[in-house]
Structures are given as structure tokens and as C-alpha cells.
Short mmCIF file of C-alpha atoms in Angstrom, two decimals:
data_model
loop_
_atom_site.label_atom_id
_atom_site.label_comp_id
_atom_site.label_asym_id
_atom_site.label_seq_id
_atom_site.Cartn_x
_atom_site.Cartn_y
_atom_site.Cartn_z
CA MET A 1 0.12 0.22 -0.05
CA ALA A 2 2.83 2.52 0.89
CA ARG A 3 4.43 1.63 -2.49
CA GLN A 4 1.25 2.34 -4.22
CA VAL A 5 0.65 5.59 -2.39
CA ARG A 6 4.29 6.81 -3.26
CA ALA A 7 3.86 5.80 -7.00
CA GLU A 8 0.63 7.92 -7.02
CA GLN A 9 2.36 10.91 -5.36
CA THR A 10 5.38 10.50 -8.02
CA ARG A 11 2.84 10.57 -10.93
CA ALA A 12 1.10 13.51 -9.60
CA THR A 13 4.50 15.34 -9.18
CA ILE A 14 5.35 14.65 -12.73
CA ILE A 15 2.12 15.84 -14.03
CA THR A 16 2.31 18.97 -12.10
CA ALA A 17 5.74 19.68 -13.27
CA ALA A 18 4.86 18.89 -16.81
CA ALA A 19 1.97 21.22 -16.57
CA ASP A 20 3.88 24.00 -15.31
CA LEU A 21 6.37 23.70 -18.05
CA PHE A 22 3.53 23.44 -20.73
CA ASP A 23 2.15 26.46 -19.34
CA ARG A 24 5.21 28.52 -19.40
CA GLN A 25 7.06 27.00 -22.29
CA GLY A 26 4.48 25.51 -24.58
CA TYR A 27 4.48 21.72 -25.32
CA GLU A 28 6.74 21.97 -28.26
CA GLY A 29 9.17 24.07 -26.32
CA THR A 30 9.23 21.27 -23.29
CA SER A 31 11.46 18.06 -23.51
CA LEU A 32 11.10 15.24 -21.42
CA GLY A 33 14.48 16.02 -19.98
CA ASP A 34 13.04 19.23 -19.00
CA ILE A 35 10.20 17.80 -17.05
CA VAL A 36 12.54 15.11 -15.37
CA GLU A 37 14.64 17.91 -13.99
CA HIS A 38 11.78 20.04 -12.95
CA ALA A 39 10.05 17.28 -11.41
CA ARG A 40 13.33 16.12 -9.43
CA VAL A 41 12.61 12.51 -10.53
CA THR A 42 14.73 10.02 -12.64
CA ARG A 43 13.80 9.14 -16.12
CA GLY A 44 12.91 5.76 -14.99
CA ALA A 45 10.17 7.21 -12.76
CA LEU A 46 8.85 9.28 -15.31
CA TYR A 47 8.78 6.26 -18.09
CA PHE A 48 7.07 4.04 -15.48
CA HIS A 49 4.02 6.15 -15.59
CA PHE A 50 4.31 7.94 -19.04
CA ALA A 51 5.77 6.32 -22.16
CA ALA A 52 5.77 9.62 -24.16
CA LYS A 53 5.36 13.28 -23.89
CA GLU A 54 1.98 12.83 -25.68
CA ASP A 55 0.78 10.70 -22.81
CA LEU A 56 1.51 13.30 -20.29
CA ALA A 57 -0.58 15.88 -22.39
CA HIS A 58 -3.56 13.72 -22.49
CA ALA A 59 -3.35 13.04 -18.75
CA ILE A 60 -3.34 16.93 -18.15
CA LEU A 61 -6.44 17.10 -20.47
CA GLU A 62 -8.18 14.49 -18.67
CA LEU A 63 -7.70 16.29 -15.34
CA GLN A 64 -8.78 19.55 -16.76
CA SER A 65 -11.87 17.82 -18.04
CA ALA A 66 -12.65 16.08 -14.65
CA THR A 67 -12.17 19.36 -13.01
CA CYS A 68 -14.64 21.27 -15.48
CA ARG A 69 -17.28 18.54 -15.14
CA ARG A 70 -16.97 18.74 -11.27
CA LEU A 71 -17.15 22.52 -11.09
CA ALA A 72 -20.16 22.23 -13.47
CA ARG A 73 -21.94 19.79 -10.85
CA ASP A 74 -20.96 21.89 -7.93
CA THR A 75 -22.42 25.07 -9.40
CA GLU A 76 -25.52 23.45 -10.14
CA VAL A 77 -27.09 23.78 -6.71
CA ARG A 78 -31.00 23.67 -5.99
CA GLY A 79 -32.38 27.08 -5.87
CA ARG A 80 -29.85 28.80 -8.28
CA THR A 81 -31.03 29.78 -11.75
CA SER A 82 -29.28 28.25 -14.76
CA LEU A 83 -27.74 31.53 -15.59
CA GLU A 84 -26.35 31.84 -12.15
CA ALA A 85 -24.99 28.37 -12.37
CA LEU A 86 -23.08 29.31 -15.57
CA MET A 87 -21.81 32.53 -14.13
CA ARG A 88 -20.65 30.77 -11.00
CA LEU A 89 -18.80 28.02 -13.24
CA THR A 90 -16.91 30.61 -15.25
CA PHE A 91 -15.77 32.56 -12.14
CA SER A 92 -14.72 29.15 -10.62
CA MET A 93 -12.75 28.29 -13.63
CA ALA A 94 -11.09 31.73 -13.79
CA ARG A 95 -9.98 31.50 -10.18
CA ARG A 96 -8.96 27.73 -10.48
CA SER A 97 -6.78 28.49 -13.50
CA ALA A 98 -4.96 31.28 -11.36
CA GLU A 99 -4.20 28.93 -8.85
CA ASP A 100 -3.79 25.49 -10.72
CA PRO A 101 -1.03 24.91 -13.39
CA VAL A 102 -2.69 21.93 -14.92
CA LEU A 103 -5.96 24.05 -15.73
CA ARG A 104 -3.55 26.77 -17.35
CA ALA A 105 -1.61 23.87 -19.25
CA GLY A 106 -4.71 22.29 -20.50
CA LEU A 107 -5.78 25.50 -21.93
CA ARG A 108 -2.40 26.10 -23.66
CA LEU A 109 -2.48 22.49 -24.96
CA ALA A 110 -5.93 22.95 -26.32
CA THR A 111 -5.13 26.12 -27.93
CA GLY A 112 -1.97 24.66 -29.40
CA GLY A 113 -3.85 22.08 -31.31
CA ALA A 114 -3.43 19.13 -28.89
CA ARG A 115 -5.96 16.32 -29.75
CA PRO A 116 -7.31 14.24 -26.82
CA ARG A 117 -7.77 10.70 -27.39
CA PRO A 118 -11.36 9.29 -27.65
CA PRO A 119 -13.50 9.27 -25.78
CA LEU A 120 -12.11 12.39 -24.28
CA SER A 121 -13.65 15.39 -26.05
CA HIS A 122 -11.93 18.40 -26.97
CA PRO A 123 -12.05 20.82 -24.13
CA PHE A 124 -13.81 23.52 -26.18
CA THR A 125 -16.45 20.99 -27.37
CA GLU A 126 -17.05 19.98 -23.89
CA TRP A 127 -17.17 23.54 -22.60
CA THR A 128 -19.57 24.74 -25.40
CA ASP A 129 -21.71 21.78 -24.67
CA ILE A 130 -21.94 22.70 -20.90
CA VAL A 131 -22.69 26.34 -21.78
CA ALA A 132 -25.31 25.65 -24.20
CA ALA A 133 -27.13 23.41 -21.64
CA ARG A 134 -27.27 26.17 -19.21
CA LEU A 135 -28.28 28.75 -21.53
CA LEU A 136 -31.06 26.59 -22.76
CA GLY A 137 -32.10 26.39 -19.03
CA ALA A 138 -31.89 30.05 -18.75
CA ALA A 139 -34.02 30.74 -21.75
CA GLU A 140 -36.51 28.33 -20.30
CA GLU A 141 -36.51 30.24 -17.09
CA SER A 142 -36.98 33.66 -19.07
CA ASP A 143 -33.47 34.96 -18.02
CA VAL A 144 -32.38 35.20 -21.77
CA GLN A 145 -34.22 37.31 -24.22
CA PRO A 146 -36.51 35.15 -26.55
CA ASP A 147 -34.81 36.25 -29.83
CA VAL A 148 -31.46 34.93 -28.78
CA ASP A 149 -29.66 32.20 -30.78
CA LEU A 150 -28.35 29.96 -27.94
CA ASP A 151 -26.05 28.22 -29.90
CA VAL A 152 -24.28 31.27 -31.26
CA VAL A 153 -24.11 32.70 -27.68
CA ALA A 154 -22.58 29.56 -26.24
CA HIS A 155 -19.88 29.43 -29.05
CA SER A 156 -19.34 33.13 -28.38
CA LEU A 157 -19.03 32.87 -24.72
CA VAL A 158 -16.59 30.17 -24.83
CA CYS A 159 -14.41 32.03 -27.32
CA PHE A 160 -14.82 35.15 -25.14
CA PHE A 161 -13.72 33.20 -22.01
CA VAL A 162 -10.78 31.36 -23.61
CA GLY A 163 -9.55 34.43 -25.81
CA THR A 164 -9.63 36.39 -22.60
CA ARG A 165 -7.37 33.97 -20.87
CA VAL A 166 -5.06 33.47 -23.91
CA VAL A 167 -4.50 37.25 -24.34
CA GLY A 168 -4.03 37.85 -20.58
CA ARG A 169 -1.43 35.13 -20.24
CA SER A 170 1.29 37.20 -22.05
CA ARG A 171 -0.16 40.50 -20.81
CA GLU A 172 -1.02 40.33 -17.06
CA PRO A 173 -1.00 37.98 -14.14
CA ALA A 174 -3.29 34.98 -13.87
CA ALA A 175 -4.83 36.57 -10.99
CA ARG A 176 -6.42 39.07 -13.00
CA GLN A 177 -8.76 36.58 -14.43
CA PRO A 178 -11.79 37.01 -12.11
CA ARG A 179 -11.72 40.77 -13.00
CA ARG A 180 -11.81 39.94 -16.81
CA THR A 181 -14.60 37.44 -16.21
CA ALA A 182 -16.58 40.15 -14.64
CA GLU A 183 -16.19 42.38 -17.42
CA MET A 184 -17.18 39.83 -19.77
CA TRP A 185 -20.33 39.10 -17.81
CA GLN A 186 -21.10 42.69 -17.77
CA ILE A 187 -21.28 42.96 -21.55
CA LEU A 188 -22.99 39.52 -22.05
CA ILE A 189 -25.60 40.45 -19.53
CA ARG A 190 -26.52 43.57 -21.15
CA GLY A 191 -26.96 41.90 -24.51
CA LEU A 192 -28.68 38.70 -23.19
CA VAL A 193 -30.85 39.36 -20.09
CA PRO A 194 -34.18 41.22 -20.25
CA VAL A 195 -34.13 44.58 -18.84
CA THR A 196 -36.08 43.79 -15.72
CA ARG A 197 -33.60 41.33 -14.91
CA ARG A 198 -30.31 42.77 -15.56
CA ALA A 199 -29.70 44.55 -12.15
CA ARG A 200 -29.76 41.24 -10.41
CA TYR A 201 -27.23 39.48 -12.67
CA LEU A 202 -25.07 42.63 -13.03
CA SER A 203 -24.89 42.53 -9.05
CA LEU A 204 -24.19 38.87 -9.05
CA ALA A 205 -21.15 39.37 -11.28
CA ALA A 206 -19.72 41.83 -9.11
CA ARG A 207 -20.24 39.84 -6.02
CA LEU A 208 -18.55 36.72 -7.78
CA GLU A 209 -15.70 38.99 -8.72
CA ARG A 210 -15.09 39.85 -5.03
CA GLU A 211 -15.49 36.27 -3.89
CA THR A 212 -13.22 34.69 -6.32
CA ALA A 213 -10.51 37.49 -6.44
CA PRO A 214 -7.03 36.31 -4.90
CA VAL A 215 -6.60 37.06 -1.26
#
């Protein structure tokens, strides 16, 4: 049992080290030797868990997917509207991305052309599906204007969220993401939500920014 625990710890250490390097240097700019050195493990330990760099990238994308799906479940709480659940999901992702190199690396891998192995979906496909489902619920709850094309909004929201993070990666610290997410929602709410309900969601965006801002 102790050996199994050590093996799991070593695997997690390698993944975290690889994620940190993929995030900072990119997938192509990172070698297995770099990962061995950064993780402070032997090549034998790395190859015991991962036969190739592609396996590490896939493991990171799997973890990113699992985190996204868990956050989606956690934010869908009884009593919350679908739009609130969606807003909370994006703020949670922004906060976690500022703290977790695996999520940051997953985004860089996804934008760098990484192709997950089936049955894992591409992150952007998975995110768009989650957003579309929440928007459908919001439309049924009359929190979205009736003439809105939900598929277009889902695609645009994912592009907005991803683009903000990609641009921010080279221009400002990751801790800025909750603020950028609030700015995104201030624009979207004014275009999506009926006038009578906008104040509620604009106030929610401001509150979520405060709740997820780094201490």
C-alpha cells in the first residue's frame, strides 16, 4: 500500500511539473528532460508512468476535463437559476486557473492543437456543450431574451472566455482573471438578459468577482 501511495504521489508530481512547463514554455518547447529536471525524478520514474510526452499531455487534458465537469456539478445547486450556475462556473474556472498549473496547461494545450484521445472530447467542445445546456435552462427560465440564438451565444461565450485567458497570459498576471470574467459578464448580461432582470445579474457578477479574487 505504501508503495502504491508513493507511486501515485510521483505520478502527480510529474504531471504538475509537466503542466507548469507546458504552461510557461509550450508543449513543443518542453522536453522530457526538462520535465525530469523540474519534477526532480529519474527518467525511469517518468517512463514508469508515461511512455511519451503525448501521454503526459493527455493526462493533463483528462484532469482538466474532470475538474470542469466537477465544477459544473458543484455550481448547479438547487435554488440557483441556470444563468447563475453558468456564471459561477466561469468564475470558478477563472479562479482555479489562476491557482492550478494543470488548468492553465490544459488551456495552452487545447489552443496549441493538442488532440485528446477518444472518448475524451476536445475541451472547447465540452465547454460549449456545458454552456449551451445552461443557456437552454436560462431561456426556459426567461433569463435570456427570446430572440437570442443560444448556439451562437454558447460559441461566443466560450471564445470570449478562452480568448480573454489566452491574451491575458502574455499581458497580465493570472490573478487578473476574475476581473476579466466580471467584465465579460457585464457585456454579455446587457446583451442577453431582459432589462427587468439585468440588475440582479450585474450585481451577481460584481459579487462573484469579489468572492473569487485572490486574497
